[in-house]
mmCIF file of C-alpha atoms in Angstrom:
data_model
loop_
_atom_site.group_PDB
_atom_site.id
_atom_site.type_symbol
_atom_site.label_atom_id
_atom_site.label_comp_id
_atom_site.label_asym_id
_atom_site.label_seq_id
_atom_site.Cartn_x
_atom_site.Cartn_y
_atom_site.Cartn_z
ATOM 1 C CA UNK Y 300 -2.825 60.164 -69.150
ATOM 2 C CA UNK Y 301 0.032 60.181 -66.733
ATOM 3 C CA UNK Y 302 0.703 63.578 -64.966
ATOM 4 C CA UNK Y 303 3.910 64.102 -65.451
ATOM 5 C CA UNK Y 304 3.254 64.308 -69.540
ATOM 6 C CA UNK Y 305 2.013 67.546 -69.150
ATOM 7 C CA UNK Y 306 5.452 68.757 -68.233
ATOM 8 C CA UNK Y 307 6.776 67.041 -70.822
ATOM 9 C CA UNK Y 308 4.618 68.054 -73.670
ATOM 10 C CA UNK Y 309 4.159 71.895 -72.632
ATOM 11 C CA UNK Y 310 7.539 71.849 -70.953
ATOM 12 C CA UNK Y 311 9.609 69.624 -72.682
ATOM 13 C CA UNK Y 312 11.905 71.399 -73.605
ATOM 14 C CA UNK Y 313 13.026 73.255 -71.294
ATOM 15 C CA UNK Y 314 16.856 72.448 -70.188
ATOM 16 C CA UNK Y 315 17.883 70.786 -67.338
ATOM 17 C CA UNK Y 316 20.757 73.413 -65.786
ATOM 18 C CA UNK Y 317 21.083 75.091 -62.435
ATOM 19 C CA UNK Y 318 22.307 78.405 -61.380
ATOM 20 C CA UNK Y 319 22.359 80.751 -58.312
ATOM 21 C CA UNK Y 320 21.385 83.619 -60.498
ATOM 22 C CA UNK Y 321 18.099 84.387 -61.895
ATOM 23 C CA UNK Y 322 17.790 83.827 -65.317
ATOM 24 C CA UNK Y 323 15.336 83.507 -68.205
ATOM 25 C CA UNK Y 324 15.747 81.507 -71.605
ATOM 26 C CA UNK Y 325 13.377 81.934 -74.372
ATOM 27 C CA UNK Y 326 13.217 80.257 -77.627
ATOM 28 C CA UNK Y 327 11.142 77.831 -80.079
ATOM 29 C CA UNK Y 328 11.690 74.271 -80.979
ATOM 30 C CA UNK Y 329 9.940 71.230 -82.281
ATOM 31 C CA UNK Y 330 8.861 68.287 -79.322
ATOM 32 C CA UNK Y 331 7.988 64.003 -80.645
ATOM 33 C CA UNK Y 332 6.624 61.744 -78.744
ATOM 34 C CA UNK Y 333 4.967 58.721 -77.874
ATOM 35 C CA UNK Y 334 2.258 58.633 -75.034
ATOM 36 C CA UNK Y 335 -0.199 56.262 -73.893
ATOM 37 C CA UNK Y 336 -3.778 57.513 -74.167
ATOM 38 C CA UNK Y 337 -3.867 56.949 -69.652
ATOM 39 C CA UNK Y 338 -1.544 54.649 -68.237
ATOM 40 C CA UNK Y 339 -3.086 51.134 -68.688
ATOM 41 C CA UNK Y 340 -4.718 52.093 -71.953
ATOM 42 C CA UNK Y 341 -3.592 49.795 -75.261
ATOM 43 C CA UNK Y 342 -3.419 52.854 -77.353
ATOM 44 C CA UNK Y 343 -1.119 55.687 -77.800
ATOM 45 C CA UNK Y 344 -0.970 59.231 -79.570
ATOM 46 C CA UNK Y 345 2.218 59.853 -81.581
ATOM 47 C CA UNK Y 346 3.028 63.513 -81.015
ATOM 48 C CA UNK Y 347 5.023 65.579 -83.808
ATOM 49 C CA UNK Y 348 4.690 69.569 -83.089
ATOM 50 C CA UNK Y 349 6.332 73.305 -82.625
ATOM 51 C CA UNK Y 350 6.473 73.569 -79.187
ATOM 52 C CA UNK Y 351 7.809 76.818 -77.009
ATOM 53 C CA UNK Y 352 10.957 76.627 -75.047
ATOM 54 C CA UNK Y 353 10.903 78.434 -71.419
ATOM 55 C CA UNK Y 354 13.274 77.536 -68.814
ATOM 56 C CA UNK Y 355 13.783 79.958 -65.580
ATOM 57 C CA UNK Y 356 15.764 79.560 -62.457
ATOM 58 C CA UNK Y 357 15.925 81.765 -59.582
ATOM 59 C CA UNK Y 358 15.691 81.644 -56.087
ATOM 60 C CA UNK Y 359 12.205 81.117 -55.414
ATOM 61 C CA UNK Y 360 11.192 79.594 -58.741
ATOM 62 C CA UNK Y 361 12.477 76.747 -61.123
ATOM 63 C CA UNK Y 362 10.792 75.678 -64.147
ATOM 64 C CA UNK Y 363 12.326 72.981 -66.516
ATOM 65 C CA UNK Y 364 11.503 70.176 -68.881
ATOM 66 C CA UNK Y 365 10.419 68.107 -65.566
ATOM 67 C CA UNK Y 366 8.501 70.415 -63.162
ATOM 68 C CA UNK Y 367 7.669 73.768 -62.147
ATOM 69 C CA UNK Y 368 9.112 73.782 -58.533
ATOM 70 C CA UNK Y 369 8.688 76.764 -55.745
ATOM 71 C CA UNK Y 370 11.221 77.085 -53.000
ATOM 72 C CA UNK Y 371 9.010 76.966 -50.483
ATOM 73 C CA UNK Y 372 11.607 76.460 -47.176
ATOM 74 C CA UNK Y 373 14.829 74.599 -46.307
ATOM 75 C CA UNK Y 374 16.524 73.486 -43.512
ATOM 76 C CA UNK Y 375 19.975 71.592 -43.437
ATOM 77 C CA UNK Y 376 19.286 68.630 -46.315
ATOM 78 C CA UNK Y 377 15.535 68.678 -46.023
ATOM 79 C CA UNK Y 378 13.827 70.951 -48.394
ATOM 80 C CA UNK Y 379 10.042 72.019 -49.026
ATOM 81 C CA UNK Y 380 8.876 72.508 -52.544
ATOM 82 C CA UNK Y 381 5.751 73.548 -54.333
ATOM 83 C CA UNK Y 382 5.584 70.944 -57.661
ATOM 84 C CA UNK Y 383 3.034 71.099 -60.547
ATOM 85 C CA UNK Y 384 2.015 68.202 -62.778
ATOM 86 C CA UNK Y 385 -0.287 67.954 -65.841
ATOM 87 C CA UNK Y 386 -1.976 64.837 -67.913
ATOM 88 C CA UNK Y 387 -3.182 65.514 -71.676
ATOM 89 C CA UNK Y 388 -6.878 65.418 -72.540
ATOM 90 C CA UNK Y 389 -8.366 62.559 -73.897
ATOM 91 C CA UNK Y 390 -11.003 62.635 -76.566
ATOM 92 C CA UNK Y 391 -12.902 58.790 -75.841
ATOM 93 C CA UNK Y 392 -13.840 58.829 -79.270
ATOM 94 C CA UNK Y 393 -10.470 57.979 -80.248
ATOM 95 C CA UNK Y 394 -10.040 55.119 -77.338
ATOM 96 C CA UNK Y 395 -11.784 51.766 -78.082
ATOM 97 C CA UNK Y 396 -12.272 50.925 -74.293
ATOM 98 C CA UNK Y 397 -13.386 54.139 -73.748
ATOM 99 C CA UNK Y 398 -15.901 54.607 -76.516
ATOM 100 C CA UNK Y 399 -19.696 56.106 -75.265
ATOM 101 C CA UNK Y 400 -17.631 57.878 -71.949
ATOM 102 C CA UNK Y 401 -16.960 61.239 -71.149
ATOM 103 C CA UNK Y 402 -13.821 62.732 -72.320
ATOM 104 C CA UNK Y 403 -10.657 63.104 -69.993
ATOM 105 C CA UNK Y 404 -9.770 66.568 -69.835
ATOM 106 C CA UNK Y 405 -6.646 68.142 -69.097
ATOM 107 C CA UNK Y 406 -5.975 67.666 -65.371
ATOM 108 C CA UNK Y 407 -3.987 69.763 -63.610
ATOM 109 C CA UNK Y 408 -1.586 69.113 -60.075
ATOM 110 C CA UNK Y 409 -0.238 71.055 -57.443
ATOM 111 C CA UNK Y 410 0.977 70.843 -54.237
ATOM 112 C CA UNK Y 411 4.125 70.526 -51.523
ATOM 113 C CA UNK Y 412 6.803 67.787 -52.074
ATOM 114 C CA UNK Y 413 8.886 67.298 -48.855
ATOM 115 C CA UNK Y 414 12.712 66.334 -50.025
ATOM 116 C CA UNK Y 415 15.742 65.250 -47.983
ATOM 117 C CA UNK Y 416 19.297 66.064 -50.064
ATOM 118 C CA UNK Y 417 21.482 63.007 -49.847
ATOM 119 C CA UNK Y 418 23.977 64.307 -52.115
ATOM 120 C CA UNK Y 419 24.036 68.232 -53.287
ATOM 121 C CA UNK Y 420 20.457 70.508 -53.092
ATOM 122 C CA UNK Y 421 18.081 71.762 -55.671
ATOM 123 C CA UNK Y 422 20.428 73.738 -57.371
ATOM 124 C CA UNK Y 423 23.146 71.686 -57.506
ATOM 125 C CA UNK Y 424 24.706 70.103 -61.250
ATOM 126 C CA UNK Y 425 24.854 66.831 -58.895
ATOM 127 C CA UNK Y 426 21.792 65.901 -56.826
ATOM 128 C CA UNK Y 427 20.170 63.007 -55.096
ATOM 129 C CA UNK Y 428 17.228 63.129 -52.755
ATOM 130 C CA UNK Y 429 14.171 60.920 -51.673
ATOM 131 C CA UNK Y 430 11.183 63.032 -51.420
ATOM 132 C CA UNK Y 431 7.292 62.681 -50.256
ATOM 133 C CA UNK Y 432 4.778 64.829 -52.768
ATOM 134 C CA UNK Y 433 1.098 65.032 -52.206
ATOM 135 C CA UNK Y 434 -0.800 67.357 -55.485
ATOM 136 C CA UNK Y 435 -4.332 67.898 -55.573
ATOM 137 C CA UNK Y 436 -5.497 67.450 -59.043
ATOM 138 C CA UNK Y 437 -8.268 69.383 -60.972
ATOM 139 C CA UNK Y 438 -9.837 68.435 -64.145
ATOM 140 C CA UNK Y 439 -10.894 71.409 -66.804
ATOM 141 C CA UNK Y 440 -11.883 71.940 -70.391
ATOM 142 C CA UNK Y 441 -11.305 75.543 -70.293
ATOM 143 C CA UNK Y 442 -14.788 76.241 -69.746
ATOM 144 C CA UNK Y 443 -15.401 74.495 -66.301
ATOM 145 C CA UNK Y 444 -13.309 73.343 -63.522
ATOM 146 C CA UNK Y 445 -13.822 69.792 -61.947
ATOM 147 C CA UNK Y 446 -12.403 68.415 -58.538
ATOM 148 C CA UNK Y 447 -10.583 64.583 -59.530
ATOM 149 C CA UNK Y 448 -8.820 64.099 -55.690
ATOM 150 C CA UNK Y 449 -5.596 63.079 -54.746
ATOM 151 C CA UNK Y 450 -2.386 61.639 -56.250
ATOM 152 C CA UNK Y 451 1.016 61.274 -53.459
ATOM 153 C CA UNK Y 452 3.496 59.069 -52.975
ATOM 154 C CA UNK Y 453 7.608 58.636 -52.083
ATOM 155 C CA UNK Y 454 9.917 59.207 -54.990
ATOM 156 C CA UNK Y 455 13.796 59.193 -55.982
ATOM 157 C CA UNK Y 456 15.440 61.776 -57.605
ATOM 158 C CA UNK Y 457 19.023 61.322 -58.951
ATOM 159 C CA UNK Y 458 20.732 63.687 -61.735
ATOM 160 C CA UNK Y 459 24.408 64.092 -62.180
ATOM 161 C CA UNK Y 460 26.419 65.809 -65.264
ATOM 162 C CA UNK Y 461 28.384 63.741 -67.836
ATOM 163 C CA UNK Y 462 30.887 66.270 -69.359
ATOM 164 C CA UNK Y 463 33.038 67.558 -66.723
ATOM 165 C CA UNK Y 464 33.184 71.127 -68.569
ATOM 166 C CA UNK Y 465 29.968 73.731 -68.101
ATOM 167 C CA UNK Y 466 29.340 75.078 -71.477
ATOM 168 C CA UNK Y 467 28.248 72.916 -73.668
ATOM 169 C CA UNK Y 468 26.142 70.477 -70.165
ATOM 170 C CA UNK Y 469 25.584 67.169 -70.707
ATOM 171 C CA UNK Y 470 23.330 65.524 -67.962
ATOM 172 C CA UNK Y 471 21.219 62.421 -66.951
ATOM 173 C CA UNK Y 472 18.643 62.246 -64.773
ATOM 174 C CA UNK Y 473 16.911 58.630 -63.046
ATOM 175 C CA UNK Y 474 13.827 59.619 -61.257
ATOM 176 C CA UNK Y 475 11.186 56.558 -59.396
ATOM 177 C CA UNK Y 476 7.969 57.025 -58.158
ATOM 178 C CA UNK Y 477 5.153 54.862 -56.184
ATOM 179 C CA UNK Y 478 1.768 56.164 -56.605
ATOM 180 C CA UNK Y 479 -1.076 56.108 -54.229
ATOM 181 C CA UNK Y 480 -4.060 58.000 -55.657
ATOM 182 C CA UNK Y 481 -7.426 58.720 -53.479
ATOM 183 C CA UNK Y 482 -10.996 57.343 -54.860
ATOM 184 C CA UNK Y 483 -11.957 60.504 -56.828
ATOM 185 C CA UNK Y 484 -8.828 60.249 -58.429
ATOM 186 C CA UNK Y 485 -8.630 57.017 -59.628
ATOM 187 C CA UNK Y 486 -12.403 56.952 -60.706
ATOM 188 C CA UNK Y 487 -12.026 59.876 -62.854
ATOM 189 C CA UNK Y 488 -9.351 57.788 -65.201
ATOM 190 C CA UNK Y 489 -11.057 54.228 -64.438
ATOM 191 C CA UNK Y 490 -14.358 54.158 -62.826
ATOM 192 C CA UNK Y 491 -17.273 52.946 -64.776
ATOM 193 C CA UNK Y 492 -20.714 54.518 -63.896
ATOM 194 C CA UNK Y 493 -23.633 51.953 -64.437
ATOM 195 C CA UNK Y 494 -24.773 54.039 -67.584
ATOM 196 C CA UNK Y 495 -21.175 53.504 -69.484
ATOM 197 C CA UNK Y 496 -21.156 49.488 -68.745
ATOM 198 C CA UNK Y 497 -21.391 47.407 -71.644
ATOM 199 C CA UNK Y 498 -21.465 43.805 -72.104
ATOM 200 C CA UNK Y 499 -17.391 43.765 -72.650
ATOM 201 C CA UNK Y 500 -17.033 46.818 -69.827
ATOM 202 C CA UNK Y 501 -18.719 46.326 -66.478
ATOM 203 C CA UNK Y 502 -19.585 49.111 -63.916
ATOM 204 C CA UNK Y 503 -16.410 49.416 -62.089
ATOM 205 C CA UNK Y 504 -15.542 51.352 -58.656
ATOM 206 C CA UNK Y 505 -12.006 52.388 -57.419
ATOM 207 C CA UNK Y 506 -11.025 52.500 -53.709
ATOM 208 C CA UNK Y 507 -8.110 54.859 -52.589
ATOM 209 C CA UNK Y 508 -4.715 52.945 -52.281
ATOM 210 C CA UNK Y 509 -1.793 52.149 -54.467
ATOM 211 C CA UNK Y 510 -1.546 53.514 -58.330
ATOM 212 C CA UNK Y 511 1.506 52.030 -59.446
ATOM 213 C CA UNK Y 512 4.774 52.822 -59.545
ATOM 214 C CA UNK Y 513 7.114 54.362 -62.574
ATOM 215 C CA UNK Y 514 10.994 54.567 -63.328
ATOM 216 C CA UNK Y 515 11.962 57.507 -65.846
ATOM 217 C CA UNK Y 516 15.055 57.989 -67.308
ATOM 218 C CA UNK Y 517 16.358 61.426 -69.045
ATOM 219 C CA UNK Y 518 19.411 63.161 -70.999
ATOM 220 C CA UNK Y 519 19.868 67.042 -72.122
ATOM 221 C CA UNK Y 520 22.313 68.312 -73.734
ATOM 222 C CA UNK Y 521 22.679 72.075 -73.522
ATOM 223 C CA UNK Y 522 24.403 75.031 -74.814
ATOM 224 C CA UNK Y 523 24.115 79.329 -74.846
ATOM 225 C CA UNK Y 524 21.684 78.516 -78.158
ATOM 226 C CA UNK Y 525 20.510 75.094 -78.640
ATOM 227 C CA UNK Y 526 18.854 72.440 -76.277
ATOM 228 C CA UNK Y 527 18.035 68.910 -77.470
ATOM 229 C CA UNK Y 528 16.988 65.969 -74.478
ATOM 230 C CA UNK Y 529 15.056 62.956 -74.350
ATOM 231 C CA UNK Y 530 12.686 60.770 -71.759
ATOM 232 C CA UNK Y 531 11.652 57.212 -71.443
ATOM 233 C CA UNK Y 532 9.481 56.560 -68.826
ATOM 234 C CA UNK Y 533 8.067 52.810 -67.877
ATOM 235 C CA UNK Y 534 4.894 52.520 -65.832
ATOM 236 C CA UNK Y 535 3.785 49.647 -63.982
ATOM 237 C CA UNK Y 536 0.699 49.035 -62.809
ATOM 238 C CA UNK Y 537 0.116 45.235 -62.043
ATOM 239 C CA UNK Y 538 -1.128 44.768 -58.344
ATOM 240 C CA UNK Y 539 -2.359 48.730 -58.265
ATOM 241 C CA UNK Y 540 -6.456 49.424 -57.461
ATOM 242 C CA UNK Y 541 -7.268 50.502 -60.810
ATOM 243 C CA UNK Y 542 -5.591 46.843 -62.186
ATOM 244 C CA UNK Y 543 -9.130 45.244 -62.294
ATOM 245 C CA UNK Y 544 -10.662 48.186 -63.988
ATOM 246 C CA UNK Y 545 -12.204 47.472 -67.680
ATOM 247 C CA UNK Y 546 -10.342 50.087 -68.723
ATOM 248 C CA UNK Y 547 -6.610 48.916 -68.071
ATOM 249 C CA UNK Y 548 -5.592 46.765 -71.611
ATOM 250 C CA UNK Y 549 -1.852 46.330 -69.863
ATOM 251 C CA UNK Y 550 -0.093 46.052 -66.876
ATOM 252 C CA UNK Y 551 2.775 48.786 -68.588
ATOM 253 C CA UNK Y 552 3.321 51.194 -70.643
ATOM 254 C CA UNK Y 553 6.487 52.524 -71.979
ATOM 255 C CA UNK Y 554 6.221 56.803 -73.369
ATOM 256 C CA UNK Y 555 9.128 58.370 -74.749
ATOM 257 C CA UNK Y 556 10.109 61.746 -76.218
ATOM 258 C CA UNK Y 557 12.459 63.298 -77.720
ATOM 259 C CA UNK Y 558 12.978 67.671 -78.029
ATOM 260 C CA UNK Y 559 14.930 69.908 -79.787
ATOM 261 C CA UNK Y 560 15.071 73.895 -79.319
ATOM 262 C CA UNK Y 561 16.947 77.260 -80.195
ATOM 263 C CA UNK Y 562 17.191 79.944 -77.824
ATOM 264 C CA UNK Y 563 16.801 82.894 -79.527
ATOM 265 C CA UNK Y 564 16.367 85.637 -76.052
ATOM 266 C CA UNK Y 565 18.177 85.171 -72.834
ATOM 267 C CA UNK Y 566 18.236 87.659 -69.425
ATOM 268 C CA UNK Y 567 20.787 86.902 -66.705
ATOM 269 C CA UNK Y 568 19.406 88.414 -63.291
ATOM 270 C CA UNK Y 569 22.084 89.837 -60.298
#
């Protein structure tokens, strides 16, 4: 499954806001969805649960619905970041293609994302950058820790309020992304060893290049005790390395998701 699922599924519903200030929001909510089992796949997990709500902003740190960002360094319009990403575990028992293989296990990403500020910065209400991210992933089930490579690429970032007032916020965000993924990385969601081929799923090896691309579109609304917001997010991965793999059913995949939260604890910092 996609990486960026794992912010919206353990973070998705945290707000969308910026402020100088430190501050901390706490509260509880309930998260839906609609994900593919990994991007290519020809199945899908529908997703109704409690979920927590965390969102915190301050000067070194920002976690939201999106991403977990550190401030890393910043110079005029070009800023360095530390981003996270995470993709849901898989059980293959529950993916025809996939039936007989290991299971996917949560994978985890980190790692610097170089952005230069077109309009506003990080913190701004408006913002619109082009960025460069590289994450090293890691695979785990809790109980062991496995190495899966690379994912990078160049993305585009735009988010920009819709209610001119700031209580309650009403904003959008577009964000686009082409992927480029290493071998390791790319093998782990769609290589086939020689003792998982079948007659209707050939051994199949991935070489490092191009993943994809994605376009993501997302709305919050936000006020001192509520949160709601939503995602759709289209994936495309005709022409990428992993296109020929037995494992990809499409060329797309469309996830959405929809959140809704009360804050019931908030601290504003100095």
């Amino acid at each position: 499954m996609n990486k960026d699922f794992l912010i919206y599924l353990l973070f998705a519903l945290f707000s969308c806001g910026s402020s100088a200030a430190s501050k901390l929001e706490l509260g509880g909510g309930v998260f839906m969805a609609d994900i593919p089992h990994y991007l290519g796949s020809d199945q899908s997990e529908q997703y109704l649960m409690p979920v927590p709500y965390i969102r915190y902003q301050s000067d070194e740190l920002d976690v939201d619905r999106n991403s977990f960002t550190g401030y890393l360094w910043q110079r005029g319009n070009l800023h360095l970041d530390l981003s996270a990403g995470v993709s849901l575990a898989v059980e293959s028992r529950d993916n025809r293609a996939r039936e007989g293989m290991d299971d996917l296990d949560w994978v985890f990403e980190l790692g610097p994302s170089l952005n230069y500020y077109l309009v506003g910065t990080a913190k701004a209400a408006k913002q619109f950058y082009i960025g460069l991210f590289t994450r090293k992933a890691m695979a785990t089930d809790f109980s062991s820790i496995t190495n899966v490579g690379w994912h990078y690429g160049p993305s585009v970032y735009f988010e920009t309020p819709l209610l001119t007032y700031t209580d309650p916020k009403l904003t959008a965000s577009i964000r686009a992304k082409v992927n480029f993924a290493d071998d390791r990385y790319l093998n782990y969601y769609y290589g086939i060893a020689p003792q998982d081929s079948r007659a209707q799923r050939n051994e199949f090896n991935n070489q490092s290049g191009y993943a994809g691309a994605d376009l993501s579109f997302g709305i919050n609304f936000d006020t001192k005790k509520y949160w709601l917001g939503g995602f759709v997010k289209y994936h495309h991965l005709a022409d990428s390395k992993q296109q020929q793999s037995p494992l990809v059913k499409k060329n797309s995949n469309v996830s959405f998701g929809f959140g809704i939260a009360w804050k019931f604890y908030t601290q504003q910092g100095n």
